[in-house]
PDB file of C-alpha atoms in Angstrom:
ATOM      1  CA  MET A 265      42.164   1.998  25.855  1.00 76.00           C
ATOM      2  CA  THR A 266      41.339   2.619  29.459  1.00 76.00           C
ATOM      3  CA  ALA A 267      38.607   1.014  31.514  1.00 81.00           C
ATOM      4  CA  ALA A 268      35.427   3.096  31.344  1.00 91.00           C
ATOM      5  CA  VAL A 269      34.132   1.835  34.695  1.00 95.00           C
ATOM      6  CA  ARG A 270      35.612   3.640  37.681  1.00 96.00           C
ATOM      7  CA  TYR A 271      36.764   1.732  40.751  1.00 97.00           C
ATOM      8  CA  ASP A 272      34.986   4.154  43.106  1.00 96.00           C
ATOM      9  CA  GLU A 273      31.682   3.587  41.253  1.00 95.00           C
ATOM     10  CA  VAL A 274      31.386  -0.132  42.051  1.00 97.00           C
ATOM     11  CA  GLU A 275      30.892  -2.128  45.219  1.00 98.00           C
ATOM     12  CA  ALA A 276      30.731  -5.801  46.067  1.00 98.00           C
ATOM     13  CA  GLY A 277      27.333  -6.858  44.768  1.00 98.00           C
ATOM     14  CA  THR A 278      27.379  -4.622  41.673  1.00 98.00           C
ATOM     15  CA  GLU A 279      25.694  -6.624  38.910  1.00 98.00           C
ATOM     16  CA  LEU A 280      26.983  -6.645  35.356  1.00 98.00           C
ATOM     17  CA  GLY A 281      23.660  -7.803  33.950  1.00 97.00           C
ATOM     18  CA  GLU A 282      23.094 -10.756  31.650  1.00 98.00           C
ATOM     19  CA  ARG A 283      23.879 -11.409  27.994  1.00 98.00           C
ATOM     20  CA  THR A 284      23.102 -14.257  25.671  1.00 98.00           C
ATOM     21  CA  PHE A 285      25.490 -15.218  22.891  1.00 98.00           C
ATOM     22  CA  PRO A 286      24.344 -17.425  19.993  1.00 98.00           C
ATOM     23  CA  VAL A 287      26.605 -20.302  18.955  1.00 98.00           C
ATOM     24  CA  ARG A 288      26.186 -21.910  15.557  1.00 98.00           C
ATOM     25  CA  ARG A 289      28.291 -24.472  13.735  1.00 97.00           C
ATOM     26  CA  VAL A 290      29.720 -21.748  11.501  1.00 97.00           C
ATOM     27  CA  ASP A 291      31.062 -20.027  14.647  1.00 97.00           C
ATOM     28  CA  LEU A 292      32.877 -23.230  15.570  1.00 97.00           C
ATOM     29  CA  VAL A 293      34.396 -23.510  12.100  1.00 96.00           C
ATOM     30  CA  ARG A 294      35.603 -19.909  12.300  1.00 97.00           C
ATOM     31  CA  TYR A 295      37.035 -20.500  15.761  1.00 98.00           C
ATOM     32  CA  ALA A 296      38.780 -23.669  14.581  1.00 97.00           C
ATOM     33  CA  GLY A 297      40.445 -21.688  11.812  1.00 97.00           C
ATOM     34  CA  ALA A 298      41.533 -18.920  14.169  1.00 97.00           C
ATOM     35  CA  SER A 299      42.772 -21.246  16.912  1.00 97.00           C
ATOM     36  CA  GLY A 300      44.095 -24.110  14.823  1.00 97.00           C
ATOM     37  CA  ASP A 301      41.964 -26.575  16.837  1.00 97.00           C
ATOM     38  CA  PHE A 302      40.359 -28.737  14.163  1.00 97.00           C
ATOM     39  CA  ASN A 303      39.396 -31.622  16.472  1.00 98.00           C
ATOM     40  CA  PRO A 304      36.413 -33.239  14.702  1.00 97.00           C
ATOM     41  CA  ILE A 305      34.320 -33.283  17.917  1.00 98.00           C
ATOM     42  CA  HIS A 306      33.811 -29.587  17.164  1.00 98.00           C
ATOM     43  CA  TRP A 307      32.340 -30.095  13.681  1.00 95.00           C
ATOM     44  CA  ASN A 308      31.497 -33.772  13.026  1.00 96.00           C
ATOM     45  CA  ASP A 309      28.497 -35.437  14.712  1.00 97.00           C
ATOM     46  CA  ARG A 310      29.671 -38.981  13.987  1.00 98.00           C
ATOM     47  CA  THR A 311      33.034 -38.405  15.635  1.00 98.00           C
ATOM     48  CA  ALA A 312      31.521 -36.579  18.615  1.00 98.00           C
ATOM     49  CA  LYS A 313      29.015 -39.375  19.220  1.00 98.00           C
ATOM     50  CA  ALA A 314      31.662 -42.067  18.725  1.00 98.00           C
ATOM     51  CA  VAL A 315      33.595 -40.676  21.708  1.00 98.00           C
ATOM     52  CA  GLY A 316      30.475 -40.525  23.900  1.00 98.00           C
ATOM     53  CA  LEU A 317      29.382 -36.927  23.410  1.00 98.00           C
ATOM     54  CA  PRO A 318      25.745 -36.054  22.661  1.00 97.00           C
ATOM     55  CA  GLY A 319      26.844 -34.294  19.475  1.00 97.00           C
ATOM     56  CA  VAL A 320      29.190 -31.588  18.283  1.00 98.00           C
ATOM     57  CA  ILE A 321      30.406 -29.382  21.141  1.00 98.00           C
ATOM     58  CA  ALA A 322      31.855 -25.894  21.230  1.00 98.00           C
ATOM     59  CA  HIS A 323      35.545 -25.529  21.982  1.00 98.00           C
ATOM     60  CA  GLY A 324      36.118 -24.907  25.678  1.00 98.00           C
ATOM     61  CA  MET A 325      38.232 -21.854  24.969  1.00 97.00           C
ATOM     62  CA  PHE A 326      35.505 -20.510  22.661  1.00 98.00           C
ATOM     63  CA  THR A 327      33.037 -20.828  25.538  1.00 98.00           C
ATOM     64  CA  MET A 328      35.452 -19.015  27.863  1.00 98.00           C
ATOM     65  CA  ALA A 329      35.958 -16.251  25.306  1.00 97.00           C
ATOM     66  CA  GLU A 330      32.236 -15.692  24.872  1.00 98.00           C
ATOM     67  CA  ALA A 331      31.735 -15.628  28.651  1.00 98.00           C
ATOM     68  CA  VAL A 332      34.428 -13.014  29.342  1.00 98.00           C
ATOM     69  CA  ARG A 333      32.846 -10.696  26.758  1.00 98.00           C
ATOM     70  CA  LEU A 334      30.308  -9.720  29.417  1.00 98.00           C
ATOM     71  CA  VAL A 335      33.160  -8.346  31.520  1.00 98.00           C
ATOM     72  CA  THR A 336      35.200  -6.748  28.724  1.00 97.00           C
ATOM     73  CA  ASP A 337      32.105  -5.033  27.319  1.00 97.00           C
ATOM     74  CA  TRP A 338      31.146  -3.814  30.821  1.00 97.00           C
ATOM     75  CA  VAL A 339      34.586  -2.429  31.622  1.00 97.00           C
ATOM     76  CA  GLY A 340      35.131  -1.076  28.099  1.00 96.00           C
ATOM     77  CA  ASP A 341      38.700  -2.370  27.691  1.00 95.00           C
ATOM     78  CA  PRO A 342      39.732  -5.990  27.035  1.00 95.00           C
ATOM     79  CA  GLY A 343      43.211  -5.050  28.258  1.00 96.00           C
ATOM     80  CA  ALA A 344      41.793  -4.431  31.745  1.00 97.00           C
ATOM     81  CA  VAL A 345      41.543  -8.195  32.354  1.00 98.00           C
ATOM     82  CA  VAL A 346      44.303  -9.130  34.794  1.00 98.00           C
ATOM     83  CA  GLU A 347      43.314 -12.732  35.507  1.00 98.00           C
ATOM     84  CA  TYR A 348      40.671 -15.184  34.283  1.00 98.00           C
ATOM     85  CA  GLY A 349      40.113 -18.701  35.511  1.00 98.00           C
ATOM     86  CA  THR A 350      37.525 -21.455  35.396  1.00 98.00           C
ATOM     87  CA  ARG A 351      36.997 -25.166  34.930  1.00 98.00           C
ATOM     88  CA  PHE A 352      34.812 -26.778  32.315  1.00 98.00           C
ATOM     89  CA  SER A 353      31.807 -28.482  33.887  1.00 98.00           C
ATOM     90  CA  ALA A 354      29.607 -29.394  30.904  1.00 98.00           C
ATOM     91  CA  PRO A 355      29.885 -29.091  27.130  1.00 98.00           C
ATOM     92  CA  VAL A 356      27.997 -26.608  24.989  1.00 98.00           C
ATOM     93  CA  VAL A 357      26.241 -28.897  22.498  1.00 98.00           C
ATOM     94  CA  VAL A 358      25.697 -27.140  19.175  1.00 98.00           C
ATOM     95  CA  PRO A 359      22.984 -28.699  16.972  1.00 97.00           C
ATOM     96  CA  ASP A 360      23.357 -28.617  13.192  1.00 95.00           C
ATOM     97  CA  ASP A 361      20.359 -26.388  12.535  1.00 95.00           C
ATOM     98  CA  ASP A 362      19.625 -22.699  11.981  1.00 89.00           C
ATOM     99  CA  GLU A 363      19.339 -21.996  15.715  1.00 95.00           C
ATOM    100  CA  GLY A 364      22.406 -23.694  17.192  1.00 97.00           C
ATOM    101  CA  ALA A 365      22.887 -23.128  20.915  1.00 98.00           C
ATOM    102  CA  GLU A 366      23.120 -20.190  23.293  1.00 98.00           C
ATOM    103  CA  ILE A 367      25.537 -19.268  26.041  1.00 98.00           C
ATOM    104  CA  THR A 368      23.975 -17.085  28.731  1.00 98.00           C
ATOM    105  CA  VAL A 369      26.318 -15.162  31.015  1.00 98.00           C
ATOM    106  CA  SER A 370      25.683 -13.052  34.102  1.00 98.00           C
ATOM    107  CA  GLY A 371      28.154 -11.490  36.475  1.00 98.00           C
ATOM    108  CA  VAL A 372      28.533  -9.767  39.811  1.00 98.00           C
ATOM    109  CA  VAL A 373      31.391  -7.967  41.525  1.00 98.00           C
ATOM    110  CA  LYS A 374      32.331 -10.209  44.447  1.00 98.00           C
ATOM    111  CA  GLU A 375      35.224  -8.270  45.913  1.00 98.00           C
ATOM    112  CA  LYS A 376      37.090  -4.984  45.641  1.00 98.00           C
ATOM    113  CA  ARG A 377      40.858  -5.382  45.838  1.00 97.00           C
ATOM    114  CA  GLY A 378      43.773  -2.999  45.916  1.00 92.00           C
ATOM    115  CA  ASP A 379      45.299  -1.346  42.850  1.00 95.00           C
ATOM    116  CA  ASN A 380      41.830  -0.567  41.406  1.00 97.00           C
ATOM    117  CA  GLN A 381      41.125  -4.261  40.860  1.00 98.00           C
ATOM    118  CA  VAL A 382      37.815  -6.055  41.339  1.00 98.00           C
ATOM    119  CA  LEU A 383      36.946  -9.749  41.305  1.00 98.00           C
ATOM    120  CA  VAL A 384      33.944 -10.596  39.141  1.00 98.00           C
ATOM    121  CA  ALA A 385      32.154 -13.938  39.468  1.00 98.00           C
ATOM    122  CA  LEU A 386      30.344 -15.212  36.379  1.00 98.00           C
ATOM    123  CA  THR A 387      27.503 -17.652  35.899  1.00 98.00           C
ATOM    124  CA  VAL A 388      27.683 -19.316  32.493  1.00 98.00           C
ATOM    125  CA  ARG A 389      24.896 -21.573  31.226  1.00 98.00           C
ATOM    126  CA  SER A 390      23.837 -23.293  28.055  1.00 98.00           C
ATOM    127  CA  GLY A 391      20.543 -25.127  27.770  1.00 96.00           C
ATOM    128  CA  GLY A 392      19.909 -24.435  31.465  1.00 95.00           C
ATOM    129  CA  THR A 393      23.126 -26.198  32.531  1.00 98.00           C
ATOM    130  CA  ARG A 394      26.188 -24.528  34.031  1.00 98.00           C
ATOM    131  CA  VAL A 395      28.972 -25.069  31.531  1.00 98.00           C
ATOM    132  CA  LEU A 396      31.779 -23.324  33.421  1.00 98.00           C
ATOM    133  CA  ALA A 397      32.531 -24.023  37.092  1.00 98.00           C
ATOM    134  CA  ARG A 398      33.397 -21.054  39.291  1.00 98.00           C
ATOM    135  CA  PRO A 399      34.524 -18.686  36.532  1.00 98.00           C
ATOM    136  CA  THR A 400      36.171 -15.577  37.967  1.00 98.00           C
ATOM    137  CA  VAL A 401      37.724 -12.549  36.325  1.00 98.00           C
ATOM    138  CA  VAL A 402      39.960  -9.942  37.916  1.00 98.00           C
ATOM    139  CA  VAL A 403      39.854  -6.562  36.133  1.00 98.00           C
ATOM    140  CA  ARG A 404      41.646  -3.283  36.762  1.00 97.00           C
ATOM    141  CA  LEU A 405      39.273  -0.343  36.667  1.00 97.00           C
ATOM    142  CA  ALA A 406      39.992   3.338  36.066  1.00 95.00           C
TER     143      ALA A 406
END
């Protein structure tokens, strides 16, 4: 695949829009199976609360993966991601109900770099709280 977004079509300040991704307990179970991370804080309320969490939380890497989807869908090629970094600032608490939680992601191009690369800054929230601190993604455009 090749990036569908062209480097000469974007500028610093170009917005990627906003997307909301649902997160339910079944998503965490699927992610645990795919990643091999079966830590019970991601599926068992008693364990999560015993270690001081408000309840079951999404895997940090699951949260990162959902967040970067805004960028990979925008650019049209997951292989265009050159660099991705963040820190975890708050957990995504996932209730055991039919609704679960939501991760809301927005992004903006912060900087154009050489070699057709742009730096995208993300804002990632769940329940009104920022769950990732200073997430940035560098992508190579067409």
